[in-house]
mmCIF file of N, CA and C in Angstrom:
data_model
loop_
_atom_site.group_PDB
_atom_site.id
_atom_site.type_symbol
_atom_site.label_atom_id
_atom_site.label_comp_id
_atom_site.label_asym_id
_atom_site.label_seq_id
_atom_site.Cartn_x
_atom_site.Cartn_y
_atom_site.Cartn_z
ATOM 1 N N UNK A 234 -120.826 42.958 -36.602
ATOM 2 C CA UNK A 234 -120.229 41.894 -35.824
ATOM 3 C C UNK A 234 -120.023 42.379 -34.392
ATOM 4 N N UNK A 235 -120.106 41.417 -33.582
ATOM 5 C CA UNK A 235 -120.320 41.748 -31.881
ATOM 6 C C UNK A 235 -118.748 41.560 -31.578
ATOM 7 N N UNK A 236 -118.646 41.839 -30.264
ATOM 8 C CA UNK A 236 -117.107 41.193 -29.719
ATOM 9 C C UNK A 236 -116.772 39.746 -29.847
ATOM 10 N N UNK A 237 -117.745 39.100 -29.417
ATOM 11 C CA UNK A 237 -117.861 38.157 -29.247
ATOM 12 C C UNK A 237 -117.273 36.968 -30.155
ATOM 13 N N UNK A 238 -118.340 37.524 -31.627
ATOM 14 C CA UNK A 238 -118.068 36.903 -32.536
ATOM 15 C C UNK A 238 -116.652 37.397 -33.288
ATOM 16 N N UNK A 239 -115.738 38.362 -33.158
ATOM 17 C CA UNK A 239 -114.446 38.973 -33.596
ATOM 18 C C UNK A 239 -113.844 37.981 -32.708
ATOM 19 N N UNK A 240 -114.024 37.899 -31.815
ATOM 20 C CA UNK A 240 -113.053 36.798 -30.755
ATOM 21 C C UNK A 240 -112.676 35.630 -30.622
ATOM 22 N N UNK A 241 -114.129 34.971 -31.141
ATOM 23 C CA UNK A 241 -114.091 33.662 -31.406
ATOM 24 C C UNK A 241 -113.749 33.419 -33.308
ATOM 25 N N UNK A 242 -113.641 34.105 -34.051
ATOM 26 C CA UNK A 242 -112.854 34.282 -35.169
ATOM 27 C C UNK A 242 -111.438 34.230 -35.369
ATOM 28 N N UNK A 243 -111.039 35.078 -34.412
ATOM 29 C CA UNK A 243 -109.546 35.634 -33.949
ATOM 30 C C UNK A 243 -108.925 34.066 -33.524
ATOM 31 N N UNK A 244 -110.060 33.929 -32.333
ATOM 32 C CA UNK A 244 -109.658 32.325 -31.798
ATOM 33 C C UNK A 244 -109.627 31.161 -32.935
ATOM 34 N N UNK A 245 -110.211 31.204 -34.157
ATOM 35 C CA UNK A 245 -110.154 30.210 -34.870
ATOM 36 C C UNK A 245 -109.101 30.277 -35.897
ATOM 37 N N UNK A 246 -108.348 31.616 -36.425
ATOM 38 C CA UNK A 246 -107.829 31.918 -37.164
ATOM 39 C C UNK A 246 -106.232 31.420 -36.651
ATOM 40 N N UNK A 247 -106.303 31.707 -35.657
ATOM 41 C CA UNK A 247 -105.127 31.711 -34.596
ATOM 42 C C UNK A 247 -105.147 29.827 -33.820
ATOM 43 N N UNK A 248 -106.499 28.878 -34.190
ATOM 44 C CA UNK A 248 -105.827 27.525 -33.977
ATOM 45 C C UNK A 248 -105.574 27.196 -35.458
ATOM 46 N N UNK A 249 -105.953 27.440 -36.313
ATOM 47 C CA UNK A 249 -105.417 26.879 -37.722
ATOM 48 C C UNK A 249 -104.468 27.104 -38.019
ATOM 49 N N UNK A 250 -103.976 28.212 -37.862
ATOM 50 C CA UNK A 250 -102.216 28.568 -38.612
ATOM 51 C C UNK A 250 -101.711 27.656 -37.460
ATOM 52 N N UNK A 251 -102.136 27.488 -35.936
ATOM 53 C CA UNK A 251 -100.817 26.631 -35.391
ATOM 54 C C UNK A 251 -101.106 24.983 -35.715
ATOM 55 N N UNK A 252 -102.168 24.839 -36.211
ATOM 56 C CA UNK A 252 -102.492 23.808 -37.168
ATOM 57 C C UNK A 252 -101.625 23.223 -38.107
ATOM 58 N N UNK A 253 -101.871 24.356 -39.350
ATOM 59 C CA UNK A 253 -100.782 24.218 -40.055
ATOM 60 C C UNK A 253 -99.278 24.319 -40.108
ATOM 61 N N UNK A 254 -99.260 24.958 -38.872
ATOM 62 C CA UNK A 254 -97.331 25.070 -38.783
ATOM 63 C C UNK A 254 -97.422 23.787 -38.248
ATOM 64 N N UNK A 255 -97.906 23.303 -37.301
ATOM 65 C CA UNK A 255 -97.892 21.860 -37.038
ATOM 66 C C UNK A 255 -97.681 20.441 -37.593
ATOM 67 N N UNK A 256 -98.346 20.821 -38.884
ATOM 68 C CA UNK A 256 -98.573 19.500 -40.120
ATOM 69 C C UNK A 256 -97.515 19.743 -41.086
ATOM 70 N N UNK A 257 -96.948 21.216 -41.069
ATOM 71 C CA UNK A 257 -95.675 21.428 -41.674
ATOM 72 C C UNK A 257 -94.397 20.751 -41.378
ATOM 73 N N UNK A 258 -94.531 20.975 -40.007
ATOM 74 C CA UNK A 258 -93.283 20.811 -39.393
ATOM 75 C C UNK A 258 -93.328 19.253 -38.850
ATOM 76 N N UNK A 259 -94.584 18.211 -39.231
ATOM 77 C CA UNK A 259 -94.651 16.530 -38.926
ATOM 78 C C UNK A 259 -93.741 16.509 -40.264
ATOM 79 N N UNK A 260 -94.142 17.232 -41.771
ATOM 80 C CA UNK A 260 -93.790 16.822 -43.152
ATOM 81 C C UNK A 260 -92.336 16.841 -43.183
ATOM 82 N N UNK A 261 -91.690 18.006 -42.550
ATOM 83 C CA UNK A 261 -90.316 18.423 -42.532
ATOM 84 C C UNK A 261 -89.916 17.793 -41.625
ATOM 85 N N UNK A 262 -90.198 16.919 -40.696
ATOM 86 C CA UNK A 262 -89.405 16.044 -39.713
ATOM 87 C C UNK A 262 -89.426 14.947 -40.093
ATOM 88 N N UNK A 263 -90.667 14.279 -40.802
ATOM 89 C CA UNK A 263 -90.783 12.975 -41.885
ATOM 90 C C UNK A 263 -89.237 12.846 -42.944
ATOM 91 N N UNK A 264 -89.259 13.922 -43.402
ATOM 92 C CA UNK A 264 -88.563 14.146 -44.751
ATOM 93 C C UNK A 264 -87.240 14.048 -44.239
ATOM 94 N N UNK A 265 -86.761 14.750 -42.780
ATOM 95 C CA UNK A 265 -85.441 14.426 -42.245
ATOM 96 C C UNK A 265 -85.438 13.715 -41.681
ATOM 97 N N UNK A 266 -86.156 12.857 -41.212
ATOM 98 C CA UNK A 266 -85.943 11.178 -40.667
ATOM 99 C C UNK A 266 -86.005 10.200 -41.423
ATOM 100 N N UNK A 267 -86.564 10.398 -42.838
ATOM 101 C CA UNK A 267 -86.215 9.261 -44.055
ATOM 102 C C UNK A 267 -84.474 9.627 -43.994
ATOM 103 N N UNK A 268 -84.138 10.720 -44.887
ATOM 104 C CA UNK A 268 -83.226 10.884 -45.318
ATOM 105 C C UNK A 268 -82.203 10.449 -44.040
ATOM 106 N N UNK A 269 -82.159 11.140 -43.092
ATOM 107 C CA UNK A 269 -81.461 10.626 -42.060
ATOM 108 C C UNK A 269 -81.147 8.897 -42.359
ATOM 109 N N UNK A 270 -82.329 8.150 -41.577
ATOM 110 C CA UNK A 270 -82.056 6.750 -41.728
ATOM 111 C C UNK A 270 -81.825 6.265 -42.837
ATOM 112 N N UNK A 271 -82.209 6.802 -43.935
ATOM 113 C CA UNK A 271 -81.751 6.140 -45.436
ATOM 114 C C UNK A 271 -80.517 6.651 -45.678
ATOM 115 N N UNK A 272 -80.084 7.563 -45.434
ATOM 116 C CA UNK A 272 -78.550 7.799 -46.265
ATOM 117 C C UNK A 272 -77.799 8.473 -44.865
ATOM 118 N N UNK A 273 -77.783 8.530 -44.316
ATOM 119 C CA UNK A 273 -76.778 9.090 -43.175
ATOM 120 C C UNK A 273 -76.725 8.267 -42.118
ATOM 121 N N UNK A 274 -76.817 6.894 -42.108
ATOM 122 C CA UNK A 274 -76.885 6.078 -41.347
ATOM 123 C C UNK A 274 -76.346 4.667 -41.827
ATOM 124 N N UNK A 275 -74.924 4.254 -42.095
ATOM 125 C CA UNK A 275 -74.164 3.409 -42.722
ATOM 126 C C UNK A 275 -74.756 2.025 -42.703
ATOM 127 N N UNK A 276 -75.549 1.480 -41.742
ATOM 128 C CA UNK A 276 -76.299 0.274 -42.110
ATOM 129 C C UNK A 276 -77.196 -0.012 -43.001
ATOM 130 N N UNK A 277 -77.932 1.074 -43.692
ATOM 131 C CA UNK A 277 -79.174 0.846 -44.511
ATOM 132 C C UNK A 277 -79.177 1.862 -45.696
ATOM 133 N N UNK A 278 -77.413 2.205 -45.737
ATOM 134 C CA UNK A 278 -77.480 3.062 -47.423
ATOM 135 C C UNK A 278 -77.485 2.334 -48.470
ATOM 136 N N UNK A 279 -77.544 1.225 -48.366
ATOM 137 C CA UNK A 279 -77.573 0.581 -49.689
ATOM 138 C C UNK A 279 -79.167 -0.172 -49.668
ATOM 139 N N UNK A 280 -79.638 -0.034 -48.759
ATOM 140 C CA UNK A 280 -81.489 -0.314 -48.964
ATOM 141 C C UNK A 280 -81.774 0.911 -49.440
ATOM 142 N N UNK A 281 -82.801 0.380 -50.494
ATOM 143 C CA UNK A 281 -83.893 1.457 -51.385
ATOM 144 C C UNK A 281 -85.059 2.151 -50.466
ATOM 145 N N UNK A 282 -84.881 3.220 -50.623
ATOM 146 C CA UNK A 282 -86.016 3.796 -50.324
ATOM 147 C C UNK A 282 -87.402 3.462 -50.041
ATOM 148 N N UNK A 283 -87.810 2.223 -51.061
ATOM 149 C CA UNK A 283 -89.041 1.952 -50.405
ATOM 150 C C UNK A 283 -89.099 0.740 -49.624
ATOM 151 N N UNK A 284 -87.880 0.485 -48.658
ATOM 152 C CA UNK A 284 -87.386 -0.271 -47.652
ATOM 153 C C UNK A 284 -88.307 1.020 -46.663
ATOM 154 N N UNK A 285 -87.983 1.618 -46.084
ATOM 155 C CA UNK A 285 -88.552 2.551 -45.520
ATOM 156 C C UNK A 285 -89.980 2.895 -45.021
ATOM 157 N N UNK A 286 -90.334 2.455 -44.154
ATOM 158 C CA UNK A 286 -91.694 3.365 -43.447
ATOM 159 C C UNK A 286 -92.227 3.915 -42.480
ATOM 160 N N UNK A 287 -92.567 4.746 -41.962
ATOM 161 C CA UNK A 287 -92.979 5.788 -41.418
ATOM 162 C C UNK A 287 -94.278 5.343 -40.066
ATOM 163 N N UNK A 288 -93.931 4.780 -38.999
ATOM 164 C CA UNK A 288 -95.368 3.783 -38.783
ATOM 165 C C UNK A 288 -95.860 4.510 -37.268
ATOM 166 N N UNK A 289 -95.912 5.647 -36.944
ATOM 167 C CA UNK A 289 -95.922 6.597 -35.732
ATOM 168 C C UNK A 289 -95.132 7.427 -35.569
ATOM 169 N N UNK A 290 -95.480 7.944 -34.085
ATOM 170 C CA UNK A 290 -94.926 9.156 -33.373
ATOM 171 C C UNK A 290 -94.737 8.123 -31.943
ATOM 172 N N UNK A 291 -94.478 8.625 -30.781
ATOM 173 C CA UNK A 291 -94.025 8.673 -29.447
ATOM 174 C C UNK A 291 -93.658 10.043 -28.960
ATOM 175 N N UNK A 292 -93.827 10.659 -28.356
ATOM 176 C CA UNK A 292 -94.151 12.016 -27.947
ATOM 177 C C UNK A 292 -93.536 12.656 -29.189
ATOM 178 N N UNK A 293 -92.301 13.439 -28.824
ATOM 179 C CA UNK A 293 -92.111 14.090 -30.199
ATOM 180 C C UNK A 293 -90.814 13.026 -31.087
ATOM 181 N N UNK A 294 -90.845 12.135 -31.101
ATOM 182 C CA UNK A 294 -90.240 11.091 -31.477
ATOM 183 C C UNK A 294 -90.851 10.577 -32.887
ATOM 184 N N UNK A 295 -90.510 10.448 -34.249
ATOM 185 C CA UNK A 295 -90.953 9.767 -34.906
ATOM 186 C C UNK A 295 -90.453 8.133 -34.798
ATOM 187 N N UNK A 296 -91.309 7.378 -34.987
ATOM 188 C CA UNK A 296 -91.018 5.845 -35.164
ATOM 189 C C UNK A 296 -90.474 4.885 -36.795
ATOM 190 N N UNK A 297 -89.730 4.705 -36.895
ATOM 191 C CA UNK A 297 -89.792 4.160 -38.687
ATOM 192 C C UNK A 297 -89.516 1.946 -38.323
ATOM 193 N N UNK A 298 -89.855 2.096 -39.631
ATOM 194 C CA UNK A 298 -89.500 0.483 -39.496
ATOM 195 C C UNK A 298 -88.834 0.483 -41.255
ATOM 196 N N UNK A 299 -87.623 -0.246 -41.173
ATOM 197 C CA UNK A 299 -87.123 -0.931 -42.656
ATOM 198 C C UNK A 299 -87.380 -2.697 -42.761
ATOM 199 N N UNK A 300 -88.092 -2.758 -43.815
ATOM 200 C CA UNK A 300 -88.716 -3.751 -44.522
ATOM 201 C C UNK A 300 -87.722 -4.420 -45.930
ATOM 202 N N UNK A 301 -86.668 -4.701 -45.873
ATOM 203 C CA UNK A 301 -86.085 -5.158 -47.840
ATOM 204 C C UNK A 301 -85.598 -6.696 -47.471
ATOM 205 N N UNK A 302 -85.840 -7.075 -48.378
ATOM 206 C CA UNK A 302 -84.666 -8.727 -48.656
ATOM 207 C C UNK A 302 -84.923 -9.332 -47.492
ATOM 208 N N UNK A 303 -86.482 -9.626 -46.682
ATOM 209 C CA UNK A 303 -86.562 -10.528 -45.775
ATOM 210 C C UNK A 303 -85.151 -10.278 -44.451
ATOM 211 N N UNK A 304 -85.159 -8.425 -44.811
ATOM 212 C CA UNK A 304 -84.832 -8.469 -43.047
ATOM 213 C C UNK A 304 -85.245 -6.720 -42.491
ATOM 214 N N UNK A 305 -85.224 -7.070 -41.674
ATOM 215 C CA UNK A 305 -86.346 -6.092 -40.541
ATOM 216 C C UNK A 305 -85.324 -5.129 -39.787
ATOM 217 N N UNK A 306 -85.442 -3.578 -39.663
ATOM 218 C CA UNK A 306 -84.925 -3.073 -38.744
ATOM 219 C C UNK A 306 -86.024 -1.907 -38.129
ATOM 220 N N UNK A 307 -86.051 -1.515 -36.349
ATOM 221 C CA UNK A 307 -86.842 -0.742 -36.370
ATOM 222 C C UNK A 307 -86.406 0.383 -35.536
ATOM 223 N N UNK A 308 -86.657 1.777 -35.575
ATOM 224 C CA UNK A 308 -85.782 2.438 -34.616
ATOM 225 C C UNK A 308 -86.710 3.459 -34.403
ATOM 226 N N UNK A 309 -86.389 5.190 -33.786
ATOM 227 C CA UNK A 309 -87.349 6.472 -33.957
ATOM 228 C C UNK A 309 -86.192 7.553 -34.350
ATOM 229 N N UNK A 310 -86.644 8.422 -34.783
ATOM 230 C CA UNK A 310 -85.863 9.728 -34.602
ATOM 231 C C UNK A 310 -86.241 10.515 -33.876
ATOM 232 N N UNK A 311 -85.097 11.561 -33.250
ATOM 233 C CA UNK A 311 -85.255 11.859 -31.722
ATOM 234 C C UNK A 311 -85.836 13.440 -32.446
ATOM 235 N N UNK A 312 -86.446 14.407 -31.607
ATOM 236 C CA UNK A 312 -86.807 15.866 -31.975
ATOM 237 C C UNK A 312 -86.541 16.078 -30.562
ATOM 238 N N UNK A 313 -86.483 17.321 -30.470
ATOM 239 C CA UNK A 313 -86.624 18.392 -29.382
ATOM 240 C C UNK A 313 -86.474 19.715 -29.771
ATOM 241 N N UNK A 314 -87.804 20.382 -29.304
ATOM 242 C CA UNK A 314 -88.026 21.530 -29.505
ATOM 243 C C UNK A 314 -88.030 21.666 -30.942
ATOM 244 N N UNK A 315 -88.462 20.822 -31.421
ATOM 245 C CA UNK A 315 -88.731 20.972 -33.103
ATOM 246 C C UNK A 315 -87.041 21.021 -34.119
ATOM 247 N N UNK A 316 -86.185 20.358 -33.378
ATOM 248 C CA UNK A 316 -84.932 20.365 -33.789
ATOM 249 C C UNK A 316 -84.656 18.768 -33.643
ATOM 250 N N UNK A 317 -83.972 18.593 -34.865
ATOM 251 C CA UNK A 317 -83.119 16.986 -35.188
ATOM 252 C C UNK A 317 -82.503 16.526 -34.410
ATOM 253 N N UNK A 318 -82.551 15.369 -33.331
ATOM 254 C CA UNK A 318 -81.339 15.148 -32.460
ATOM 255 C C UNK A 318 -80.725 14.224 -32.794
ATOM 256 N N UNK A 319 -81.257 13.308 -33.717
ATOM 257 C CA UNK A 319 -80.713 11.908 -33.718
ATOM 258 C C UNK A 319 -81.097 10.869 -34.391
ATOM 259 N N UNK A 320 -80.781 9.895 -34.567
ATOM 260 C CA UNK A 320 -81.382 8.319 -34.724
ATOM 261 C C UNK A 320 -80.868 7.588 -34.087
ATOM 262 N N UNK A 321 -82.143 6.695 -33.614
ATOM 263 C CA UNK A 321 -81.698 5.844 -32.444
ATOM 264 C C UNK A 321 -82.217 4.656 -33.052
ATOM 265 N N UNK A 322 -81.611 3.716 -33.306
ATOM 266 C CA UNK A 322 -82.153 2.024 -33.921
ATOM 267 C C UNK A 322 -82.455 1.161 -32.342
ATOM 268 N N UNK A 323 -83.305 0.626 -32.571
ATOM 269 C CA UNK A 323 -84.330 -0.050 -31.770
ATOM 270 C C UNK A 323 -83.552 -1.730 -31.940
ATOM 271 N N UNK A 324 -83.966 -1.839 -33.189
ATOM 272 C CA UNK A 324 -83.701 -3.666 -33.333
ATOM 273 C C UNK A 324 -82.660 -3.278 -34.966
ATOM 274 N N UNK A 325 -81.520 -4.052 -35.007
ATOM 275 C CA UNK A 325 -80.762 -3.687 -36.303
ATOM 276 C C UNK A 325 -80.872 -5.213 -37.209
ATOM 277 N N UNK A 326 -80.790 -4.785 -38.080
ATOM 278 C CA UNK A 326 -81.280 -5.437 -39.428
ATOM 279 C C UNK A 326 -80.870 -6.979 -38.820
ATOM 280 N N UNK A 327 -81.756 -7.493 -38.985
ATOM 281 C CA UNK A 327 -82.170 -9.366 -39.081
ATOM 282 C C UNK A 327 -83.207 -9.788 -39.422
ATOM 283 N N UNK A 328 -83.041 -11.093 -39.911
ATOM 284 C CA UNK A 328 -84.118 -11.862 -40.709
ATOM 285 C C UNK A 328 -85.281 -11.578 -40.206
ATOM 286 N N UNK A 329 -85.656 -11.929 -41.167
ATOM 287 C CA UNK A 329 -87.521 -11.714 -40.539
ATOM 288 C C UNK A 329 -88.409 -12.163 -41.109
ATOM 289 N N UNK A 330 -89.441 -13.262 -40.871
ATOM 290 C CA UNK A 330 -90.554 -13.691 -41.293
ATOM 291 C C UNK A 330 -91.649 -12.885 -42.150
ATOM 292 N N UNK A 331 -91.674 -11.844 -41.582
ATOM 293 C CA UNK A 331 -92.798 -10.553 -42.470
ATOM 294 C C UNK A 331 -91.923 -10.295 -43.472
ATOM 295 N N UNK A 332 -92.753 -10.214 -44.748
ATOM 296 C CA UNK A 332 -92.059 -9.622 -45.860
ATOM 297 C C UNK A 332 -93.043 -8.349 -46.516
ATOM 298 N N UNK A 333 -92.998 -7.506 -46.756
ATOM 299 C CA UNK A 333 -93.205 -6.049 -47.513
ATOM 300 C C UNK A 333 -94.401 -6.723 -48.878
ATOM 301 N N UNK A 334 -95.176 -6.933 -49.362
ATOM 302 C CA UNK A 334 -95.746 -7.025 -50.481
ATOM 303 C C UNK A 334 -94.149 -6.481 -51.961
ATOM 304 N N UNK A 335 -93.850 -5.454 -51.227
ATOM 305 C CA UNK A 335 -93.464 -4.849 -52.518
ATOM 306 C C UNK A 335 -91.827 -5.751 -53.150
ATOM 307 N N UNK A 336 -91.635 -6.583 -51.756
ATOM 308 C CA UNK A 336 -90.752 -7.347 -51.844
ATOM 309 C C UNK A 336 -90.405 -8.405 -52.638
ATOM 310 N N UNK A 337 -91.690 -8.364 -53.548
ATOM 311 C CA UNK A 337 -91.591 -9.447 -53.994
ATOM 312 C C UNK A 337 -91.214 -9.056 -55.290
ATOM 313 N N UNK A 338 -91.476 -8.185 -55.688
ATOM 314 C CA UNK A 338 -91.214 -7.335 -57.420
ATOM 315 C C UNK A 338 -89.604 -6.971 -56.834
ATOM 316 N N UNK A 339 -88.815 -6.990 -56.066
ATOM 317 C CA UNK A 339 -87.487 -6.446 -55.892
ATOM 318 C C UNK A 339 -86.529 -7.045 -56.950
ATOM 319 N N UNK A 340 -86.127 -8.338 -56.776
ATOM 320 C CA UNK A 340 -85.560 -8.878 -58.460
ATOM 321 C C UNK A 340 -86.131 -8.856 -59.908
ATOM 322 N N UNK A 341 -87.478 -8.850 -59.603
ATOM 323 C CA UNK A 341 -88.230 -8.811 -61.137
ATOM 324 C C UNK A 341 -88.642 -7.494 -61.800
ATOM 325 N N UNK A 342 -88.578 -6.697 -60.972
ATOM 326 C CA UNK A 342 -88.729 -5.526 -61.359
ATOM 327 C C UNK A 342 -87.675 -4.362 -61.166
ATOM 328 N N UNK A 343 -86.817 -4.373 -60.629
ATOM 329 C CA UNK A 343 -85.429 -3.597 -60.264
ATOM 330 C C UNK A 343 -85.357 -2.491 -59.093
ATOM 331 N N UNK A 344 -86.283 -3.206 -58.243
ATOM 332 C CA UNK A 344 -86.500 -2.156 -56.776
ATOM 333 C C UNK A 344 -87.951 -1.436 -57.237
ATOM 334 N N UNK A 345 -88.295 -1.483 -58.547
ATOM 335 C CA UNK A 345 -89.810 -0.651 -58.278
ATOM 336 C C UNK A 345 -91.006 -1.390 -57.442
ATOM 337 N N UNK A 346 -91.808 -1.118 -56.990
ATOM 338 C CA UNK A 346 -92.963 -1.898 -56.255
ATOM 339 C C UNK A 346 -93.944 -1.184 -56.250
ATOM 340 N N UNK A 347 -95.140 -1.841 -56.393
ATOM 341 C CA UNK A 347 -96.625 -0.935 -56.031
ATOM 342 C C UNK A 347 -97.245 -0.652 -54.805
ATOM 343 N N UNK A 348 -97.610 0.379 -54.745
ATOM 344 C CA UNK A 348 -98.231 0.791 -53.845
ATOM 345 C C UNK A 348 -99.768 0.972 -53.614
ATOM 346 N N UNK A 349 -99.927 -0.481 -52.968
ATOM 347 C CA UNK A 349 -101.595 -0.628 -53.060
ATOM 348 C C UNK A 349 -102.044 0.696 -52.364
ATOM 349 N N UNK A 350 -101.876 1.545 -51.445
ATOM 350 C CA UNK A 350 -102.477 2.487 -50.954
ATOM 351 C C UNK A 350 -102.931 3.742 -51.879
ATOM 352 N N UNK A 351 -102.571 3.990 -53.190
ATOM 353 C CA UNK A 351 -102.465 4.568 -53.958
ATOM 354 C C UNK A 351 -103.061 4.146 -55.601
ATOM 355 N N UNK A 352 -102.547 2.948 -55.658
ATOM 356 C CA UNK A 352 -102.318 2.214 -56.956
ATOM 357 C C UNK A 352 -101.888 2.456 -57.636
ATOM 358 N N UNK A 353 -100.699 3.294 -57.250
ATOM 359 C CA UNK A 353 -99.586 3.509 -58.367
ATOM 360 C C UNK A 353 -98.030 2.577 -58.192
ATOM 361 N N UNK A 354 -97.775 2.398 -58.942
ATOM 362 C CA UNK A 354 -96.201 1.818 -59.071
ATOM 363 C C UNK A 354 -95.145 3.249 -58.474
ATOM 364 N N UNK A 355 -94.352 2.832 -57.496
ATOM 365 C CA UNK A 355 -93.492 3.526 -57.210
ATOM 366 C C UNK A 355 -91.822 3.363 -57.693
ATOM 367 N N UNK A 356 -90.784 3.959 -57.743
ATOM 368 C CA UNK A 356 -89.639 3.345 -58.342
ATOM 369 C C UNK A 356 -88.369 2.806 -57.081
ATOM 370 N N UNK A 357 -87.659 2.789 -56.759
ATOM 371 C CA UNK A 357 -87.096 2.601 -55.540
ATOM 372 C C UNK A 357 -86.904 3.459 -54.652
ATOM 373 N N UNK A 358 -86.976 4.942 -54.964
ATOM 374 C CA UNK A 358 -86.341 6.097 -53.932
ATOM 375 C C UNK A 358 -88.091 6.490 -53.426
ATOM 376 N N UNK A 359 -89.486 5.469 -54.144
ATOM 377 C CA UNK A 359 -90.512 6.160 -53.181
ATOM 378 C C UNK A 359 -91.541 6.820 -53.950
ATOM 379 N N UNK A 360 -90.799 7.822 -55.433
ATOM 380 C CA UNK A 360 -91.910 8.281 -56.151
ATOM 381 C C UNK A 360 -92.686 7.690 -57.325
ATOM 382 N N UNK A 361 -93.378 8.045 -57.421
ATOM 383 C CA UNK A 361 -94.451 7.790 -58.549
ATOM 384 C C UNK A 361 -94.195 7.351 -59.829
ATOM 385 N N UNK A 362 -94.302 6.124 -60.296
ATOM 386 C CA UNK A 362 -93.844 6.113 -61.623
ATOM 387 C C UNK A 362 -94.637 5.964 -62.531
ATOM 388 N N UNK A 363 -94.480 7.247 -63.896
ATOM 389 C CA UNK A 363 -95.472 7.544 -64.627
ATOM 390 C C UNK A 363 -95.700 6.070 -65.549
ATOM 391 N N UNK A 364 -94.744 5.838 -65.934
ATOM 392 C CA UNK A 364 -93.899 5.112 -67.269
ATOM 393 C C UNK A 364 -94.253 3.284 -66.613
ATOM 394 N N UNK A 365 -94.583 2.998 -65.610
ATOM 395 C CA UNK A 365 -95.024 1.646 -64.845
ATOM 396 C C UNK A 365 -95.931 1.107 -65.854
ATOM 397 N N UNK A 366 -95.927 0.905 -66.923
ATOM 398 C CA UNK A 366 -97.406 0.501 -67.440
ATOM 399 C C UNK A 366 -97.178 -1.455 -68.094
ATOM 400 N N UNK A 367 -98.369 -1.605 -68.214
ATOM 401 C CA UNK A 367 -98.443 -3.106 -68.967
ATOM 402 C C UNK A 367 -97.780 -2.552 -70.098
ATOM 403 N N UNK A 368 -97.757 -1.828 -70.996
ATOM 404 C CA UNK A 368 -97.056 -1.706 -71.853
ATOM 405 C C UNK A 368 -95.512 -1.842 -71.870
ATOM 406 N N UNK A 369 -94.849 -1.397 -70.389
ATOM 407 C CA UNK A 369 -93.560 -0.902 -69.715
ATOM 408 C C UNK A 369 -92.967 -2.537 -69.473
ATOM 409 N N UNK A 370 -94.313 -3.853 -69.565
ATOM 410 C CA UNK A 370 -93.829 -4.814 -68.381
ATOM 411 C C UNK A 370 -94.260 -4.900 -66.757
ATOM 412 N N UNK A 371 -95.220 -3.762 -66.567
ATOM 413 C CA UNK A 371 -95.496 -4.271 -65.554
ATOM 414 C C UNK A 371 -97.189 -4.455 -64.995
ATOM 415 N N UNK A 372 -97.309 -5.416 -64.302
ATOM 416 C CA UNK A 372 -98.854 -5.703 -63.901
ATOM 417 C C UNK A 372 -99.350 -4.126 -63.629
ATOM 418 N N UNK A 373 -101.224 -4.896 -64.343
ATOM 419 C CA UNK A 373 -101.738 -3.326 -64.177
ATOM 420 C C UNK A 373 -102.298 -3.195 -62.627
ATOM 421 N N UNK A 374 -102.090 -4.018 -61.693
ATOM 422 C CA UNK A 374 -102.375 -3.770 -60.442
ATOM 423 C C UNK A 374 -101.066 -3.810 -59.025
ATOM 424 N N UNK A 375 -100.230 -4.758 -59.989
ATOM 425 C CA UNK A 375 -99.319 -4.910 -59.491
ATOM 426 C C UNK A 375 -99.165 -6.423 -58.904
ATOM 427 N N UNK A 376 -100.215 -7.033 -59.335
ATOM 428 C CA UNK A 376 -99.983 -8.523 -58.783
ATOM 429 C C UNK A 376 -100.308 -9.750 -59.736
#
């Protein structure tokens, strides 16, 4: 191996790990800006989890929007320097014409909803539900 090629190795080894600390640290700022706006934020602790979504960035700003019971809120969470600063609500919960698909299984199903992106049934806090089946009561597509 030449210099050359040690260098431009070195150089590739050295953009991937800041790659991956990168995509780490979107997951771990995701994960504290749900939780944040879902439970540490007294307007929307009693919306379910899959009220909740995730719909951008703005510089180092994540963006979320809440979707439940035909009403809408939208706000970002603040970062700096890769540290939590805040939540800042944009527009606070009011009616709203757009409704969530998953909104519609909310009384008939007890907060679970499907997740066409996936095609799995999720339960209210977001994860996966094994046990969702036509057998369980529920559509095998979800509609």
């Amino acid at each position: 191996m030449n210099i050359t090629t040690v260098v431009r190795v070195a150089l590739l080894a050295a953009s991937c790990a800041a790659a991956a600390a990168q995509a780490s640290d979107h997951g771990d700022h995701a994960a504290r800006c749900k939780n944040a706006v879902m439970t540490e934020t007294a307007e929307f602790q009693d919306i379910p989890m899959a009220g909740f979504s995730q719909n951008g960035h703005h510089h180092h700003n994540l963006l979320w929007t809440i979707h439940w019971d035909g009403q809408t809120a939208t706000g970002s969470c603040k970062f700096h320097d890769g540290h939590f600063k805040g939540v800042e609500i944009h527009t606070h919960l009011k009616h709203s014409h757009h409704h969530k698909k998953s909104e519609h299984y909310k009384g008939e199903y007890g907060g679970f909803y499907y997740d066409r992106h996936v095609a799995k049934w999720r339960d209210p806090d977001g994860h996966v539900c094994h046990t969702c089946t036509p057998e369980n009561g529920f559509p095998t597509r979800g509609y």
